[in-house]
Amino acid sequence: MSKKDSKGGNMVTGLGVLVLLLGVGSYGAYQLGHSLSGIDTQAVAVAADSGKASTASVNGSEIFAVNCAGCHGAKAEGGAGPALAITKSWTEAQFKDAVLHGKAPQGELKSMMPRFGDSGFSGEPATDAQVEALHNYIKSL
Ligand code: HEC
């Protein structure tokens, strides 16, 4: 499997590296004894997981804690910003417009509410999966 020229990007490259590392790991274990085999495999699995974290797994409660709780309260009960329970009945599109662009169903939100469409939640552009995870987290409160 060639590492650089595949169009699949990180995932495919990651798989290539994983296969490569597994091969090296097994070889090392063969050389050094069976006990190493388990450790190497585990380390490779952890490395593969962290590589996927930004695209595959999205944690709504974490995004909320980092980006929203300071103004809306740890449980969205309200603080400098309003309580967010009302958004439980909003559609995905309404929630997204409010959080990313400051456009709530009742109108434009004051500028104190950040436009996360500009900043993102973690330094990278916000994704639909992140917005959906946030909405689901708020609904779960
Ligand atoms: C710097 C403080 C601040 C942060 C951080 C913040 N907000 Fe807000 N937010 C506000 C304020 C203030 C309002 C009310 C604006 C208004 O009344 O026009 C608001 C309004 C909202 C509304 C509209 C609520 C309604 O009843 O219309 C939603 C939804 C919302 N915020 C979600 C979020 C989410 C989700 C995050 C985190 C990703 C977040 N906010 C982060 C201050 C903040």
PDB file of C-alpha atoms and ligand atoms in Angstrom:
ATOM      1  CA  MET A   1       0.000   0.000   0.000  1.00  0.00           C
ATOM      2  CA  SER A   2       1.495   3.336  -0.978  1.00  0.00           C
ATOM      3  CA  LYS A   3       1.335   6.021   1.649  1.00  0.00           C
ATOM      4  CA  LYS A   4       1.463   9.326  -0.145  1.00  0.00           C
ATOM      5  CA  ASP A   5      -0.507   9.156  -3.354  1.00  0.00           C
ATOM      6  CA  SER A   6      -3.873   7.926  -2.085  1.00  0.00           C
ATOM      7  CA  LYS A   7      -6.796  10.323  -2.266  1.00  0.00           C
ATOM      8  CA  GLY A   8      -8.366   9.108   0.952  1.00  0.00           C
ATOM      9  CA  GLY A   9      -6.216  11.435   3.038  1.00  0.00           C
ATOM     10  CA  ASN A  10      -5.517  10.882   6.726  1.00  0.00           C
ATOM     11  CA  MET A  11      -7.632   7.794   7.152  1.00  0.00           C
ATOM     12  CA  VAL A  12      -6.010   5.840   4.362  1.00  0.00           C
ATOM     13  CA  THR A  13      -2.547   7.093   5.195  1.00  0.00           C
ATOM     14  CA  GLY A  14      -3.266   6.261   8.816  1.00  0.00           C
ATOM     15  CA  LEU A  15      -4.269   2.752   7.859  1.00  0.00           C
ATOM     16  CA  GLY A  16      -1.118   2.390   5.825  1.00  0.00           C
ATOM     17  CA  VAL A  17       0.965   3.534   8.766  1.00  0.00           C
ATOM     18  CA  LEU A  18      -1.020   1.278  11.077  1.00  0.00           C
ATOM     19  CA  VAL A  19      -0.368  -1.749   8.922  1.00  0.00           C
ATOM     20  CA  LEU A  20       3.259  -0.759   8.650  1.00  0.00           C
ATOM     21  CA  LEU A  21       3.617  -0.268  12.404  1.00  0.00           C
ATOM     22  CA  LEU A  22       1.810  -3.498  13.149  1.00  0.00           C
ATOM     23  CA  GLY A  23       4.290  -5.241  10.906  1.00  0.00           C
ATOM     24  CA  VAL A  24       7.236  -3.591  12.620  1.00  0.00           C
ATOM     25  CA  GLY A  25       5.653  -4.252  16.000  1.00  0.00           C
ATOM     26  CA  SER A  26       5.189  -7.914  15.317  1.00  0.00           C
ATOM     27  CA  TYR A  27       8.695  -8.226  14.007  1.00  0.00           C
ATOM     28  CA  GLY A  28      10.057  -6.509  17.123  1.00  0.00           C
ATOM     29  CA  ALA A  29       8.007  -8.771  19.337  1.00  0.00           C
ATOM     30  CA  TYR A  30       9.303 -11.786  17.448  1.00  0.00           C
ATOM     31  CA  GLN A  31      12.820 -10.581  18.129  1.00  0.00           C
ATOM     32  CA  LEU A  32      12.412  -9.511  21.740  1.00  0.00           C
ATOM     33  CA  GLY A  33       9.847 -11.860  23.159  1.00  0.00           C
ATOM     34  CA  HIS A  34       6.085 -12.176  23.259  1.00  0.00           C
ATOM     35  CA  SER A  35       5.469  -9.735  26.100  1.00  0.00           C
ATOM     36  CA  LEU A  36       6.309  -6.767  23.880  1.00  0.00           C
ATOM     37  CA  SER A  37       3.751  -7.716  21.315  1.00  0.00           C
ATOM     38  CA  GLY A  38       0.799  -6.641  23.452  1.00  0.00           C
ATOM     39  CA  ILE A  39       2.376  -3.311  24.349  1.00  0.00           C
ATOM     40  CA  ASP A  40       3.251  -2.427  20.782  1.00  0.00           C
ATOM     41  CA  THR A  41      -0.194  -3.268  19.495  1.00  0.00           C
ATOM     42  CA  GLN A  42      -1.786  -1.140  22.196  1.00  0.00           C
ATOM     43  CA  ALA A  43       0.429   1.850  21.444  1.00  0.00           C
ATOM     44  CA  VAL A  44      -0.404   1.612  17.774  1.00  0.00           C
ATOM     45  CA  ALA A  45      -4.127   1.426  18.556  1.00  0.00           C
ATOM     46  CA  VAL A  46      -3.907   4.559  20.723  1.00  0.00           C
ATOM     47  CA  ALA A  47      -1.996   6.409  18.025  1.00  0.00           C
ATOM     48  CA  ALA A  48      -4.597   5.435  15.434  1.00  0.00           C
ATOM     49  CA  ASP A  49      -7.413   6.620  17.727  1.00  0.00           C
ATOM     50  CA  SER A  50      -5.930  10.034  18.381  1.00  0.00           C
ATOM     51  CA  GLY A  51      -5.430  10.479  14.671  1.00  0.00           C
ATOM     52  CA  LYS A  52      -9.132  10.003  14.076  1.00  0.00           C
ATOM     53  CA  ALA A  53     -10.336  12.163  16.968  1.00  0.00           C
ATOM     54  CA  SER A  54     -10.754  15.410  15.045  1.00  0.00           C
ATOM     55  CA  THR A  55     -12.862  13.890  12.274  1.00  0.00           C
ATOM     56  CA  ALA A  56     -14.646  10.861  13.648  1.00  0.00           C
ATOM     57  CA  SER A  57     -15.498  11.290  17.314  1.00  0.00           C
ATOM     58  CA  VAL A  58     -17.244  14.488  18.394  1.00  0.00           C
ATOM     59  CA  ASN A  59     -18.100  15.113  22.024  1.00  0.00           C
ATOM     60  CA  GLY A  60     -20.972  17.570  22.546  1.00  0.00           C
ATOM     61  CA  SER A  61     -20.494  17.981  26.285  1.00  0.00           C
ATOM     62  CA  GLU A  62     -16.820  18.744  25.802  1.00  0.00           C
ATOM     63  CA  ILE A  63     -17.491  21.311  23.071  1.00  0.00           C
ATOM     64  CA  PHE A  64     -20.114  22.906  25.319  1.00  0.00           C
ATOM     65  CA  ALA A  65     -17.850  22.996  28.379  1.00  0.00           C
ATOM     66  CA  VAL A  66     -15.037  24.645  26.454  1.00  0.00           C
ATOM     67  CA  ASN A  67     -17.034  27.070  24.284  1.00  0.00           C
ATOM     68  CA  CYS A  68     -20.404  27.813  25.880  1.00  0.00           C
ATOM     69  CA  ALA A  69     -20.531  27.043  29.607  1.00  0.00           C
ATOM     70  CA  GLY A  70     -18.666  30.218  30.554  1.00  0.00           C
ATOM     71  CA  CYS A  71     -21.628  32.332  29.411  1.00  0.00           C
ATOM     72  CA  HIS A  72     -24.574  29.931  29.397  1.00  0.00           C
ATOM     73  CA  GLY A  73     -23.753  27.961  32.568  1.00  0.00           C
ATOM     74  CA  ALA A  74     -22.356  24.448  32.986  1.00  0.00           C
ATOM     75  CA  LYS A  75     -25.803  22.930  32.381  1.00  0.00           C
ATOM     76  CA  ALA A  76     -27.021  25.656  30.006  1.00  0.00           C
ATOM     77  CA  GLU A  77     -29.062  27.042  32.899  1.00  0.00           C
ATOM     78  CA  GLY A  78     -28.059  30.583  31.999  1.00  0.00           C
ATOM     79  CA  GLY A  79     -25.483  33.097  33.151  1.00  0.00           C
ATOM     80  CA  ALA A  80     -24.213  36.065  31.194  1.00  0.00           C
ATOM     81  CA  GLY A  81     -26.081  34.445  28.308  1.00  0.00           C
ATOM     82  CA  PRO A  82     -29.633  33.098  28.479  1.00  0.00           C
ATOM     83  CA  ALA A  83     -30.653  29.566  29.468  1.00  0.00           C
ATOM     84  CA  LEU A  84     -30.723  27.361  26.374  1.00  0.00           C
ATOM     85  CA  ALA A  85     -33.591  25.001  27.211  1.00  0.00           C
ATOM     86  CA  ILE A  86     -35.722  26.766  24.611  1.00  0.00           C
ATOM     87  CA  THR A  87     -33.405  25.501  21.880  1.00  0.00           C
ATOM     88  CA  LYS A  88     -34.417  21.899  22.582  1.00  0.00           C
ATOM     89  CA  SER A  89     -37.449  22.426  20.366  1.00  0.00           C
ATOM     90  CA  TRP A  90     -35.508  24.163  17.610  1.00  0.00           C
ATOM     91  CA  THR A  91     -34.736  22.357  14.387  1.00  0.00           C
ATOM     92  CA  GLU A  92     -31.163  21.488  13.530  1.00  0.00           C
ATOM     93  CA  ALA A  93     -31.132  24.332  10.992  1.00  0.00           C
ATOM     94  CA  GLN A  94     -32.399  26.908  13.500  1.00  0.00           C
ATOM     95  CA  PHE A  95     -29.856  25.843  16.096  1.00  0.00           C
ATOM     96  CA  LYS A  96     -27.061  25.926  13.549  1.00  0.00           C
ATOM     97  CA  ASP A  97     -27.987  29.413  12.319  1.00  0.00           C
ATOM     98  CA  ALA A  98     -28.042  30.742  15.872  1.00  0.00           C
ATOM     99  CA  VAL A  99     -24.773  29.192  16.988  1.00  0.00           C
ATOM    100  CA  LEU A 100     -22.773  29.702  13.808  1.00  0.00           C
ATOM    101  CA  HIS A 101     -24.234  32.975  12.550  1.00  0.00           C
ATOM    102  CA  GLY A 102     -26.091  34.637  15.431  1.00  0.00           C
ATOM    103  CA  LYS A 103     -29.433  34.277  13.675  1.00  0.00           C
ATOM    104  CA  ALA A 104     -32.037  32.947  16.108  1.00  0.00           C
ATOM    105  CA  PRO A 105     -35.655  32.306  15.057  1.00  0.00           C
ATOM    106  CA  GLN A 106     -36.690  35.521  16.841  1.00  0.00           C
ATOM    107  CA  GLY A 107     -33.985  37.601  15.160  1.00  0.00           C
ATOM    108  CA  GLU A 108     -30.334  38.626  15.179  1.00  0.00           C
ATOM    109  CA  LEU A 109     -28.523  37.873  18.440  1.00  0.00           C
ATOM    110  CA  LYS A 110     -26.508  40.543  20.218  1.00  0.00           C
ATOM    111  CA  SER A 111     -22.831  40.618  19.377  1.00  0.00           C
ATOM    112  CA  MET A 112     -21.874  39.252  22.790  1.00  0.00           C
ATOM    113  CA  MET A 113     -22.949  35.859  21.477  1.00  0.00           C
ATOM    114  CA  PRO A 114     -19.930  34.697  19.421  1.00  0.00           C
ATOM    115  CA  ARG A 115     -20.385  33.767  15.753  1.00  0.00           C
ATOM    116  CA  PHE A 116     -18.881  30.297  15.863  1.00  0.00           C
ATOM    117  CA  GLY A 117     -19.123  30.072  12.091  1.00  0.00           C
ATOM    118  CA  ASP A 118     -16.213  32.526  12.083  1.00  0.00           C
ATOM    119  CA  SER A 119     -14.125  31.099  14.909  1.00  0.00           C
ATOM    120  CA  GLY A 120     -14.996  27.399  15.022  1.00  0.00           C
ATOM    121  CA  PHE A 121     -15.060  25.505  18.320  1.00  0.00           C
ATOM    122  CA  SER A 122     -11.474  24.312  18.415  1.00  0.00           C
ATOM    123  CA  GLY A 123      -9.510  26.501  16.069  1.00  0.00           C
ATOM    124  CA  GLU A 124     -10.776  24.552  13.055  1.00  0.00           C
ATOM    125  CA  PRO A 125     -13.893  25.386  11.031  1.00  0.00           C
ATOM    126  CA  ALA A 126     -17.047  24.206  12.792  1.00  0.00           C
ATOM    127  CA  THR A 127     -18.602  21.060  11.337  1.00  0.00           C
ATOM    128  CA  ASP A 128     -22.230  19.947  11.133  1.00  0.00           C
ATOM    129  CA  ALA A 129     -21.313  16.983  13.320  1.00  0.00           C
ATOM    130  CA  GLN A 130     -20.081  19.328  16.055  1.00  0.00           C
ATOM    131  CA  VAL A 131     -23.210  21.492  15.889  1.00  0.00           C
ATOM    132  CA  GLU A 132     -25.415  18.413  16.006  1.00  0.00           C
ATOM    133  CA  ALA A 133     -23.468  16.993  18.955  1.00  0.00           C
ATOM    134  CA  LEU A 134     -23.874  20.306  20.796  1.00  0.00           C
ATOM    135  CA  HIS A 135     -27.610  20.380  20.137  1.00  0.00           C
ATOM    136  CA  ASN A 136     -27.970  16.764  21.270  1.00  0.00           C
ATOM    137  CA  TYR A 137     -26.019  17.533  24.425  1.00  0.00           C
ATOM    138  CA  ILE A 138     -28.268  20.487  25.272  1.00  0.00           C
ATOM    139  CA  LYS A 139     -31.346  18.351  24.598  1.00  0.00           C
ATOM    140  CA  SER A 140     -29.984  15.759  27.026  1.00  0.00           C
ATOM    141  CA  LEU A 141     -29.776  18.256  29.905  1.00  0.00           C
TER     142      LEU A 141
HETATM  143  C1  HEC B   1     -19.240  35.398  25.515  1.00  0.00           C
HETATM  144  C2  HEC B   1     -20.475  34.798  26.002  1.00  0.00           C
HETATM  145  C3  HEC B   1     -21.140  33.712  25.194  1.00  0.00           C
HETATM  146  C4  HEC B   1     -20.595  32.522  24.761  1.00  0.00           C
HETATM  147  C5  HEC B   1     -19.170  32.039  24.958  1.00  0.00           C
HETATM  148  C6  HEC B   1     -21.656  31.804  24.110  1.00  0.00           C
HETATM  149  N1  HEC B   1     -22.795  32.539  24.132  1.00  0.00           N
HETATM  150 FE1  HEC B   1     -24.569  31.982  23.327  1.00  0.00          FE
HETATM  151  N2  HEC B   1     -25.352  33.774  23.838  1.00  0.00           N
HETATM  152  C7  HEC B   1     -24.718  34.737  24.584  1.00  0.00           C
HETATM  153  C8  HEC B   1     -25.628  35.866  24.799  1.00  0.00           C
HETATM  154  C9  HEC B   1     -25.327  37.137  25.582  1.00  0.00           C
HETATM  155  C10 HEC B   1     -26.830  35.525  24.135  1.00  0.00           C
HETATM  156  C11 HEC B   1     -28.100  36.371  24.037  1.00  0.00           C
HETATM  157  C12 HEC B   1     -27.958  37.303  22.841  1.00  0.00           C
HETATM  158  C13 HEC B   1     -29.198  38.138  22.645  1.00  0.00           C
HETATM  159  O1  HEC B   1     -30.021  38.208  23.550  1.00  0.00           O
HETATM  160  O2  HEC B   1     -29.339  38.706  21.551  1.00  0.00           O
HETATM  161  C14 HEC B   1     -26.626  34.203  23.564  1.00  0.00           C
HETATM  162  C15 HEC B   1     -27.581  33.537  22.834  1.00  0.00           C
HETATM  163  C16 HEC B   1     -27.468  32.228  22.413  1.00  0.00           C
HETATM  164  C17 HEC B   1     -28.500  31.474  21.756  1.00  0.00           C
HETATM  165  C18 HEC B   1     -29.894  31.977  21.424  1.00  0.00           C
HETATM  166  C19 HEC B   1     -30.773  31.698  22.608  1.00  0.00           C
HETATM  167  C20 HEC B   1     -32.160  32.255  22.441  1.00  0.00           C
HETATM  168  O3  HEC B   1     -32.967  32.060  23.374  1.00  0.00           O
HETATM  169  O4  HEC B   1     -32.450  32.871  21.410  1.00  0.00           O
HETATM  170  C21 HEC B   1     -28.023  30.224  21.536  1.00  0.00           C
HETATM  171  C22 HEC B   1     -28.730  29.063  20.880  1.00  0.00           C
HETATM  172  C23 HEC B   1     -26.675  30.204  22.047  1.00  0.00           C
HETATM  173  N3  HEC B   1     -26.363  31.432  22.558  1.00  0.00           N
HETATM  174  C24 HEC B   1     -25.862  29.108  22.017  1.00  0.00           C
HETATM  175  C25 HEC B   1     -24.538  29.114  22.379  1.00  0.00           C
HETATM  176  C26 HEC B   1     -23.675  27.983  22.235  1.00  0.00           C
HETATM  177  C27 HEC B   1     -24.112  26.609  21.742  1.00  0.00           C
HETATM  178  C28 HEC B   1     -22.458  28.389  22.636  1.00  0.00           C
HETATM  179  C29 HEC B   1     -21.170  27.599  22.594  1.00  0.00           C
HETATM  180  C30 HEC B   1     -20.822  26.961  21.347  1.00  0.00           C
HETATM  181  C31 HEC B   1     -22.553  29.776  23.064  1.00  0.00           C
HETATM  182  N4  HEC B   1     -23.830  30.179  22.891  1.00  0.00           N
HETATM  183  C32 HEC B   1     -21.512  30.537  23.555  1.00  0.00           C
HETATM  184  C33 HEC B   1     -23.430  34.698  25.060  1.00  0.00           C
HETATM  185  C34 HEC B   1     -22.524  33.696  24.793  1.00  0.00           C
END
